[in-house]
Amino acid sequence: MRRFLRPGHDPVRERLKRDLFQFNKTVEHGFPHQPSALGYSPFLRLMAIGTRSGAIKLYGAPGVEFMGLHEENNTVMQIHFIPDQCQLVTLLDDNSLHLWSLKQHGGTSELREEHRFTLKGPPGSPPSATQVTAVLPHSSREVLYLGTESGNIFVVELPSFRVLEDRTIAPEAVLQRIPEDNCNRRSCELVEALREHPKNPEQILIGYSRGLIVLWDLQNNKATHHFLGSQQLENLYWQRDGSKFISCHYDGSYSQWPVSSDNRQAEPLENTVPYGPFPCKAISKIYWQTTKNGLPYIIFQGGMPRASYGDRHSISVIHGSQQTAFDFTSRVIDFFIIFSSDPAAEFDDPSALVVLAEEELVVIDLKSAGWPAVHPPYLASLHCSAITCSHHVSNIPLKLWERIISAGSRQNIHYSSMPWPIDGGTNIAPDPPQRDLLLTGHEDGTVRFWDASGVCLHLLYKLSTVRVFLTDADPNDNMNTLGEDEWPPLRKVGTFDPYSDDPRLGIQKIYLCKYSGYLAVAGTAGQVLVMELNDEDAEHVVDHAEADLLQDQEGYRWKGHEKLKTRDGPVRFEAGFQPFVLVQCQPPAVVTSLALHSEWRLVAFGTSHGFGLFDHQQKRLVFVKCTLHPSDQLALEGPLSRVKSLKKSLRQSFRRIRRSRVSSRKRRGGGGNASEVQEANAKFDQDVLQEMELAPVQRKIEARSAEDSFTGFVRTLYFADTFLRDSSRHCPSLWAGTNGGTVYAFCLRVPPAERRMDEPVRAEQAKEIQLMHRAPVVGILVLDGRSTPLPEPLEVAHDLSKSPDMQGSHQLLVVSEEQFKVFTLPKVSSKLKLKLTALEGCRVRKVTVANFGSCKTDDYSENDLAVLTNLGDIQIISLPFLKLQIRYPCIRKEDVSGIASCVFTKYGQGFYLISPSEFERFSLSTKWLVEPRCIVDMPEVTSNNHVHKPGTENAARKSR
């Protein structure tokens, strides 16, 4: 009955667990998925981005971030900041309005939703009567003006959202003041734009989609001027002094209109089609910015010739004789200009153009010659090429950190040196305790190095492996090069480029040694590159070696993609990580596991066919081991093969079912007449029930067949200096775990340093362990005599870890998808195990050793296993006794890509992709917590509150 007894409750341990473990989702890194709206407050110097999923995110100075989520999860259509307030209003696609406030609580500011409101019409009215198309927060900060599809303009009181019905501007009232020639009910349908007069808050400009524009006197409730355009209206913009305004139109033109007291029906001063005379796309938004030198900046979205450039996403900037059409690789959502917000200033003097595209944020410096881009400190386009893998390295030494930054700074010489212009709020979070790197591998063969120390995920350096190989693209091609006479004057901007020259370039595994500066990178076509850090540009030959993992076995034929062709002769590399040797696996299958031991100068790699060991100091292959099972035909087809063996998979499934039924019949007694069979079945059912009663908390897990596909798939590789042959001598070793539940152990003989180049590294297989349940091996770990995980290579040499205990007996921990098992070394006898699948029905997807420190004292820390399951739960399991400490729900079990992308850190944090462009950061530790802590103080309100603010621009245009 011992198995039915619950373990005793240890209050001391429970208190310690509270001091060690705490789950928090802390911050989202990267670019918001599917952005839909943009807003900006020159008063707060904060930018707001809304998304299709109903999220709203505010950004200011680096480290100043806020996030809110509408309960409705509807698309955010427009965002408008209330002038001179810490408030903003959002409009959703369900026609609801939401008021948000930044309020201080507990020493930091928080974004809270205060009110929500939906404009309702009279009974029986169509939805278009109250469908909001334009929003104008008035400078009085007391009301909102809401333009609708029906042409009505409703006035809503703030913050109560009470409709002031007596102040509604009806189309009939507008038409009374317009000459009969232009008096047409349809001319007042759909309010396209509302703009407050920059000098007179009692006047607003109303733009209707059919081209009619009216200047409305709020005090006297009448139209004082009207302007009739010949084209469909898209948007309006006041000039700073209020003497003129600009309208832009559907035919790709813009017009400048004078506003004077003696002329109530004005004609446009000029009508311009920037990219005419051929038919052009609509100009959906425009700015006219004045400068001290007299030449205005004219900045507009769209307007490109339809026939030749109708598919381009562009924003044009014209300043005197300078004209550039910035060409974006994804659709432009919205943009705004940062200019002087001082009411006493005579000119706008624009400094920056901020563009929200569908896949990235781009900021252009308008003060510097050539209008260069500004390197963003946050909102990085993580998915500029699709992320294929990630790797986290904690506590980077200062010297390596500075060398990486130096290499990255050489790549950023084309960026502007201008300070980040969106700098509202104050970051009050403590400085990061250490320097952390997050490395992401991408589909285009690049590896990006991100500063993951704090709230802002900032790009430090980009490494490309393309130069080693022959591809269709020339690495010296410059997409931004323009001919002198090219028209329109397009210039590519941004980093988002979803197209890869060759999918075989994709990075699958990364391993960085922070002590030696060695980096190993492995890819989709079986390529393994070993690199070292060089502070200068260099040109050299990359050595090549082939690893035949099939070892000339007969009967196997690779059906997948070919290997990448390499460049002959010397290759020029930029300063940074430069490859010096390439190991090419044959067949060129995806590299599934990678390990690097920089002290021994060895790199191990595995694919679906086997694994190998390479000496990168002598540039010599040490050995290869084929793990392919005779039935592993799928392993020979490759991930890029169009023909998948579906019939074979179905056939194998049916065979497993048939075998299961046959074995059941044998247990039930086999033959006999019907009554005997029935009795045998009843007895069998009774036996099964008894078996279930004996172990009520365990599930019956059927052992996997050796004929299951991909059993030879190498899932994990691990280097260890441990006792493998006998208990008196330890030696270097390499361990490999496969998809079929097999663990291979090889003894290595690494020559001493003085003879390292003279004698070869030798390897000999010492052990082979076959797990009975044949579940895939996802992790291997050796514990020393103190039951502590062995330190990383060179960690002891740098005095950052204690030397491992080589006196006591070592233990081997093998983690499969279904259970954890501890073996003694060197005998490899089973000592302890924890069944996960049988007890809880989940499978291990990711596992790592993490160090958890107490938040109460610096004197205590412990190593535990952080485990992510296929259900999205994270479990913390103690070492070496394999006791479950705590469980947290983290990722939705349906989010398979999020679970697959998860990476743990050494100190109890983690990252996973919540979208192709965003990492969610979480913490399991009470001590290591990286989260935004910021405050937004209310700036002093100036005496003149009526200066035009770009925050009142329409953030989302009606789709046509």
PDB file of C-alpha atoms in Angstrom, residues 474-652:
ATOM      1  CA  ASP A 474      25.212  38.290 -55.733  1.00  0.00           C
ATOM      2  CA  PRO A 475      26.142  39.301 -52.159  1.00  0.00           C
ATOM      3  CA  ASN A 476      27.432  42.599 -53.515  1.00  0.00           C
ATOM      4  CA  ASP A 477      24.061  43.541 -55.017  1.00  0.00           C
ATOM      5  CA  ASN A 478      22.653  46.734 -53.527  1.00  0.00           C
ATOM      6  CA  MET A 479      18.909  47.005 -53.739  1.00  0.00           C
ATOM      7  CA  ASN A 480      18.993  50.698 -52.825  1.00  0.00           C
ATOM      8  CA  THR A 481      21.116  51.806 -55.760  1.00  0.00           C
ATOM      9  CA  LEU A 482      19.268  54.317 -57.941  1.00  0.00           C
ATOM     10  CA  GLY A 483      20.090  55.693 -61.321  1.00  0.00           C
ATOM     11  CA  GLU A 484      20.376  59.475 -61.516  1.00  0.00           C
ATOM     12  CA  ASP A 485      17.449  59.806 -63.929  1.00  0.00           C
ATOM     13  CA  GLU A 486      15.194  57.102 -62.518  1.00  0.00           C
ATOM     14  CA  TRP A 487      11.567  58.134 -62.113  1.00  0.00           C
ATOM     15  CA  PRO A 488       9.780  57.763 -59.768  1.00  0.00           C
ATOM     16  CA  PRO A 489      12.807  58.163 -57.468  1.00  0.00           C
ATOM     17  CA  LEU A 490      12.181  54.970 -55.466  1.00  0.00           C
ATOM     18  CA  ARG A 491      14.470  53.962 -52.604  1.00  0.00           C
ATOM     19  CA  LYS A 492      14.142  50.704 -50.686  1.00  0.00           C
ATOM     20  CA  VAL A 493      13.963  51.146 -46.908  1.00  0.00           C
ATOM     21  CA  GLY A 494      13.491  48.730 -44.028  1.00  0.00           C
ATOM     22  CA  THR A 495      14.890  45.311 -43.286  1.00  0.00           C
ATOM     23  CA  PHE A 496      11.869  43.070 -43.843  1.00  0.00           C
ATOM     24  CA  ASP A 497      12.632  40.634 -46.655  1.00  0.00           C
ATOM     25  CA  PRO A 498      10.604  37.421 -46.463  1.00  0.00           C
ATOM     26  CA  TYR A 499      12.172  35.855 -49.546  1.00  0.00           C
ATOM     27  CA  SER A 500      15.131  33.496 -49.255  1.00  0.00           C
ATOM     28  CA  ASP A 501      17.519  32.902 -52.139  1.00  0.00           C
ATOM     29  CA  ASP A 502      17.622  29.206 -51.284  1.00  0.00           C
ATOM     30  CA  PRO A 503      15.719  27.397 -48.499  1.00  0.00           C
ATOM     31  CA  ARG A 504      18.744  25.139 -47.966  1.00  0.00           C
ATOM     32  CA  LEU A 505      20.556  28.114 -46.423  1.00  0.00           C
ATOM     33  CA  GLY A 506      18.195  28.051 -43.421  1.00  0.00           C
ATOM     34  CA  ILE A 507      19.889  27.922 -40.003  1.00  0.00           C
ATOM     35  CA  GLN A 508      18.704  25.000 -37.833  1.00  0.00           C
ATOM     36  CA  LYS A 509      21.129  24.853 -34.901  1.00  0.00           C
ATOM     37  CA  ILE A 510      23.416  27.394 -33.180  1.00  0.00           C
ATOM     38  CA  TYR A 511      25.992  26.911 -30.435  1.00  0.00           C
ATOM     39  CA  LEU A 512      28.146  29.786 -29.102  1.00  0.00           C
ATOM     40  CA  CYS A 513      30.984  29.374 -26.595  1.00  0.00           C
ATOM     41  CA  LYS A 514      31.117  32.676 -24.736  1.00  0.00           C
ATOM     42  CA  TYR A 515      34.583  32.008 -23.315  1.00  0.00           C
ATOM     43  CA  SER A 516      36.524  31.158 -26.475  1.00  0.00           C
ATOM     44  CA  GLY A 517      34.465  33.068 -29.050  1.00  0.00           C
ATOM     45  CA  TYR A 518      33.909  29.945 -31.164  1.00  0.00           C
ATOM     46  CA  LEU A 519      30.552  29.660 -32.894  1.00  0.00           C
ATOM     47  CA  ALA A 520      29.057  26.601 -34.606  1.00  0.00           C
ATOM     48  CA  VAL A 521      26.155  27.013 -37.006  1.00  0.00           C
ATOM     49  CA  ALA A 522      24.323  24.191 -38.798  1.00  0.00           C
ATOM     50  CA  GLY A 523      21.778  24.359 -41.588  1.00  0.00           C
ATOM     51  CA  THR A 524      19.044  22.715 -43.608  1.00  0.00           C
ATOM     52  CA  ALA A 525      21.311  21.073 -46.206  1.00  0.00           C
ATOM     53  CA  GLY A 526      23.623  19.313 -43.759  1.00  0.00           C
ATOM     54  CA  GLN A 527      26.151  22.160 -43.586  1.00  0.00           C
ATOM     55  CA  VAL A 528      28.047  22.724 -40.321  1.00  0.00           C
ATOM     56  CA  LEU A 529      30.171  25.884 -40.118  1.00  0.00           C
ATOM     57  CA  VAL A 530      32.680  26.527 -37.333  1.00  0.00           C
ATOM     58  CA  MET A 531      33.607  30.193 -36.870  1.00  0.00           C
ATOM     59  CA  GLU A 532      35.829  32.364 -34.768  1.00  0.00           C
ATOM     60  CA  LEU A 533      35.617  36.054 -33.956  1.00  0.00           C
ATOM     61  CA  ASN A 534      37.895  38.383 -35.901  1.00  0.00           C
ATOM     62  CA  ASP A 535      37.979  42.137 -35.277  1.00  0.00           C
ATOM     63  CA  GLU A 536      39.110  42.938 -38.830  1.00  0.00           C
ATOM     64  CA  ASP A 537      37.914  42.160 -42.335  1.00  0.00           C
ATOM     65  CA  ALA A 538      39.695  39.130 -43.744  1.00  0.00           C
ATOM     66  CA  GLU A 539      39.964  37.074 -46.908  1.00  0.00           C
ATOM     67  CA  HIS A 540      40.744  33.391 -46.626  1.00  0.00           C
ATOM     68  CA  VAL A 541      39.880  29.931 -47.895  1.00  0.00           C
ATOM     69  CA  VAL A 542      37.261  27.998 -45.923  1.00  0.00           C
ATOM     70  CA  ASP A 543      38.423  24.414 -45.428  1.00  0.00           C
ATOM     71  CA  HIS A 544      35.973  21.675 -46.408  1.00  0.00           C
ATOM     72  CA  ALA A 545      35.365  18.187 -45.047  1.00  0.00           C
ATOM     73  CA  GLU A 546      32.673  15.612 -45.808  1.00  0.00           C
ATOM     74  CA  ALA A 547      31.013  13.304 -43.300  1.00  0.00           C
ATOM     75  CA  ASP A 548      29.364  10.284 -44.922  1.00  0.00           C
ATOM     76  CA  LEU A 549      26.830   9.261 -42.279  1.00  0.00           C
ATOM     77  CA  LEU A 550      25.561   6.287 -44.284  1.00  0.00           C
ATOM     78  CA  GLN A 551      29.112   4.864 -44.345  1.00  0.00           C
ATOM     79  CA  ASP A 552      28.589   3.437 -47.847  1.00  0.00           C
ATOM     80  CA  GLN A 553      25.738   1.179 -46.699  1.00  0.00           C
ATOM     81  CA  GLU A 554      24.020  -0.473 -49.625  1.00  0.00           C
ATOM     82  CA  GLY A 555      20.339  -0.168 -50.413  1.00  0.00           C
ATOM     83  CA  TYR A 556      19.972   3.452 -49.350  1.00  0.00           C
ATOM     84  CA  ARG A 557      19.350   6.274 -51.787  1.00  0.00           C
ATOM     85  CA  TRP A 558      18.858   9.908 -50.744  1.00  0.00           C
ATOM     86  CA  LYS A 559      15.758  11.409 -52.397  1.00  0.00           C
ATOM     87  CA  GLY A 560      15.974  14.894 -50.916  1.00  0.00           C
ATOM     88  CA  HIS A 561      17.670  18.139 -51.896  1.00  0.00           C
ATOM     89  CA  GLU A 562      21.293  18.416 -53.018  1.00  0.00           C
ATOM     90  CA  LYS A 563      24.012  19.955 -50.906  1.00  0.00           C
ATOM     91  CA  LEU A 564      24.871  23.622 -51.360  1.00  0.00           C
ATOM     92  CA  LYS A 565      27.702  24.391 -53.748  1.00  0.00           C
ATOM     93  CA  THR A 566      30.639  26.140 -52.152  1.00  0.00           C
ATOM     94  CA  ARG A 567      32.812  28.937 -53.472  1.00  0.00           C
ATOM     95  CA  ASP A 568      36.276  28.059 -54.675  1.00  0.00           C
ATOM     96  CA  GLY A 569      39.274  30.056 -53.552  1.00  0.00           C
ATOM     97  CA  PRO A 570      39.505  32.779 -50.912  1.00  0.00           C
ATOM     98  CA  VAL A 571      36.310  34.423 -49.647  1.00  0.00           C
ATOM     99  CA  ARG A 572      36.186  37.912 -48.154  1.00  0.00           C
ATOM    100  CA  PHE A 573      34.441  38.249 -44.791  1.00  0.00           C
ATOM    101  CA  GLU A 574      33.491  41.303 -42.772  1.00  0.00           C
ATOM    102  CA  ALA A 575      34.745  41.812 -39.232  1.00  0.00           C
ATOM    103  CA  GLY A 576      32.895  39.572 -36.801  1.00  0.00           C
ATOM    104  CA  PHE A 577      32.396  35.827 -36.809  1.00  0.00           C
ATOM    105  CA  GLN A 578      34.207  34.340 -39.792  1.00  0.00           C
ATOM    106  CA  PRO A 579      33.930  30.667 -40.842  1.00  0.00           C
ATOM    107  CA  PHE A 580      37.190  28.754 -41.127  1.00  0.00           C
ATOM    108  CA  VAL A 581      35.899  25.220 -41.716  1.00  0.00           C
ATOM    109  CA  LEU A 582      32.804  23.657 -43.310  1.00  0.00           C
ATOM    110  CA  VAL A 583      31.700  20.108 -42.537  1.00  0.00           C
ATOM    111  CA  GLN A 584      29.221  18.779 -45.075  1.00  0.00           C
ATOM    112  CA  CYS A 585      27.014  15.894 -43.977  1.00  0.00           C
ATOM    113  CA  GLN A 586      26.132  13.278 -46.553  1.00  0.00           C
ATOM    114  CA  PRO A 587      23.260  12.800 -47.244  1.00  0.00           C
ATOM    115  CA  PRO A 588      22.677  16.587 -46.946  1.00  0.00           C
ATOM    116  CA  ALA A 589      19.775  16.272 -44.503  1.00  0.00           C
ATOM    117  CA  VAL A 590      18.742  18.827 -41.901  1.00  0.00           C
ATOM    118  CA  VAL A 591      21.156  18.996 -38.967  1.00  0.00           C
ATOM    119  CA  THR A 592      19.030  18.041 -35.955  1.00  0.00           C
ATOM    120  CA  SER A 593      21.547  18.368 -33.112  1.00  0.00           C
ATOM    121  CA  LEU A 594      24.800  20.218 -32.472  1.00  0.00           C
ATOM    122  CA  ALA A 595      27.358  20.414 -29.669  1.00  0.00           C
ATOM    123  CA  LEU A 596      30.637  22.314 -29.394  1.00  0.00           C
ATOM    124  CA  HIS A 597      33.448  21.758 -26.885  1.00  0.00           C
ATOM    125  CA  SER A 598      35.838  24.675 -27.268  1.00  0.00           C
ATOM    126  CA  GLU A 599      38.380  23.340 -24.762  1.00  0.00           C
ATOM    127  CA  TRP A 600      38.811  20.087 -26.683  1.00  0.00           C
ATOM    128  CA  ARG A 601      38.311  21.887 -30.053  1.00  0.00           C
ATOM    129  CA  LEU A 602      35.621  19.398 -31.077  1.00  0.00           C
ATOM    130  CA  VAL A 603      32.236  19.821 -32.716  1.00  0.00           C
ATOM    131  CA  ALA A 604      29.573  17.077 -32.852  1.00  0.00           C
ATOM    132  CA  PHE A 605      26.630  17.081 -35.238  1.00  0.00           C
ATOM    133  CA  GLY A 606      23.672  14.797 -35.880  1.00  0.00           C
ATOM    134  CA  THR A 607      21.038  14.312 -38.578  1.00  0.00           C
ATOM    135  CA  SER A 608      18.252  11.810 -39.222  1.00  0.00           C
ATOM    136  CA  HIS A 609      20.916   9.356 -40.453  1.00  0.00           C
ATOM    137  CA  GLY A 610      23.510   9.449 -37.697  1.00  0.00           C
ATOM    138  CA  PHE A 611      26.065  11.642 -35.982  1.00  0.00           C
ATOM    139  CA  GLY A 612      29.700  12.524 -36.300  1.00  0.00           C
ATOM    140  CA  LEU A 613      32.591  14.173 -34.479  1.00  0.00           C
ATOM    141  CA  PHE A 614      34.948  16.698 -36.065  1.00  0.00           C
ATOM    142  CA  ASP A 615      38.274  18.024 -34.776  1.00  0.00           C
ATOM    143  CA  HIS A 616      38.233  21.679 -35.855  1.00  0.00           C
ATOM    144  CA  GLN A 617      41.767  22.302 -34.646  1.00  0.00           C
ATOM    145  CA  GLN A 618      43.332  19.638 -36.881  1.00  0.00           C
ATOM    146  CA  LYS A 619      40.386  20.043 -39.337  1.00  0.00           C
ATOM    147  CA  ARG A 620      39.892  16.311 -39.399  1.00  0.00           C
ATOM    148  CA  LEU A 621      36.884  14.028 -39.107  1.00  0.00           C
ATOM    149  CA  VAL A 622      37.217  11.819 -36.000  1.00  0.00           C
ATOM    150  CA  PHE A 623      34.362   9.363 -36.637  1.00  0.00           C
ATOM    151  CA  VAL A 624      30.810   8.967 -37.899  1.00  0.00           C
ATOM    152  CA  LYS A 625      28.093   6.663 -36.586  1.00  0.00           C
ATOM    153  CA  CYS A 626      25.109   5.617 -38.697  1.00  0.00           C
ATOM    154  CA  THR A 627      21.915   5.322 -36.634  1.00  0.00           C
ATOM    155  CA  LEU A 628      19.600   4.547 -39.532  1.00  0.00           C
ATOM    156  CA  HIS A 629      17.188   1.663 -38.965  1.00  0.00           C
ATOM    157  CA  PRO A 630      16.366  -0.549 -42.004  1.00  0.00           C
ATOM    158  CA  SER A 631      12.771   0.732 -41.919  1.00  0.00           C
ATOM    159  CA  ASP A 632      13.738   4.431 -41.825  1.00  0.00           C
ATOM    160  CA  GLN A 633      12.856   5.116 -45.452  1.00  0.00           C
ATOM    161  CA  LEU A 634      11.266   8.468 -44.589  1.00  0.00           C
ATOM    162  CA  ALA A 635      14.639   9.654 -43.322  1.00  0.00           C
ATOM    163  CA  LEU A 636      15.935   9.389 -46.878  1.00  0.00           C
ATOM    164  CA  GLU A 637      13.314  11.672 -48.412  1.00  0.00           C
ATOM    165  CA  GLY A 638      14.397  14.967 -46.860  1.00  0.00           C
ATOM    166  CA  PRO A 639      12.287  17.872 -45.574  1.00  0.00           C
ATOM    167  CA  LEU A 640      12.130  19.616 -48.939  1.00  0.00           C
ATOM    168  CA  SER A 641      11.020  16.563 -50.914  1.00  0.00           C
ATOM    169  CA  ARG A 642       7.606  17.021 -52.490  1.00  0.00           C
ATOM    170  CA  VAL A 643       6.823  13.285 -52.271  1.00  0.00           C
ATOM    171  CA  LYS A 644       5.979  12.173 -48.748  1.00  0.00           C
ATOM    172  CA  SER A 645       5.499   8.498 -48.048  1.00  0.00           C
ATOM    173  CA  LEU A 646       1.903   8.825 -46.875  1.00  0.00           C
ATOM    174  CA  LYS A 647       1.019   5.291 -47.919  1.00  0.00           C
ATOM    175  CA  LYS A 648       3.934   3.923 -45.909  1.00  0.00           C
ATOM    176  CA  SER A 649       2.892   5.898 -42.836  1.00  0.00           C
ATOM    177  CA  LEU A 650      -0.674   4.601 -43.087  1.00  0.00           C
ATOM    178  CA  ARG A 651       0.566   1.060 -43.693  1.00  0.00           C
ATOM    179  CA  GLN A 652       2.753   1.240 -40.581  1.00  0.00           C
TER     180      GLN A 652
END
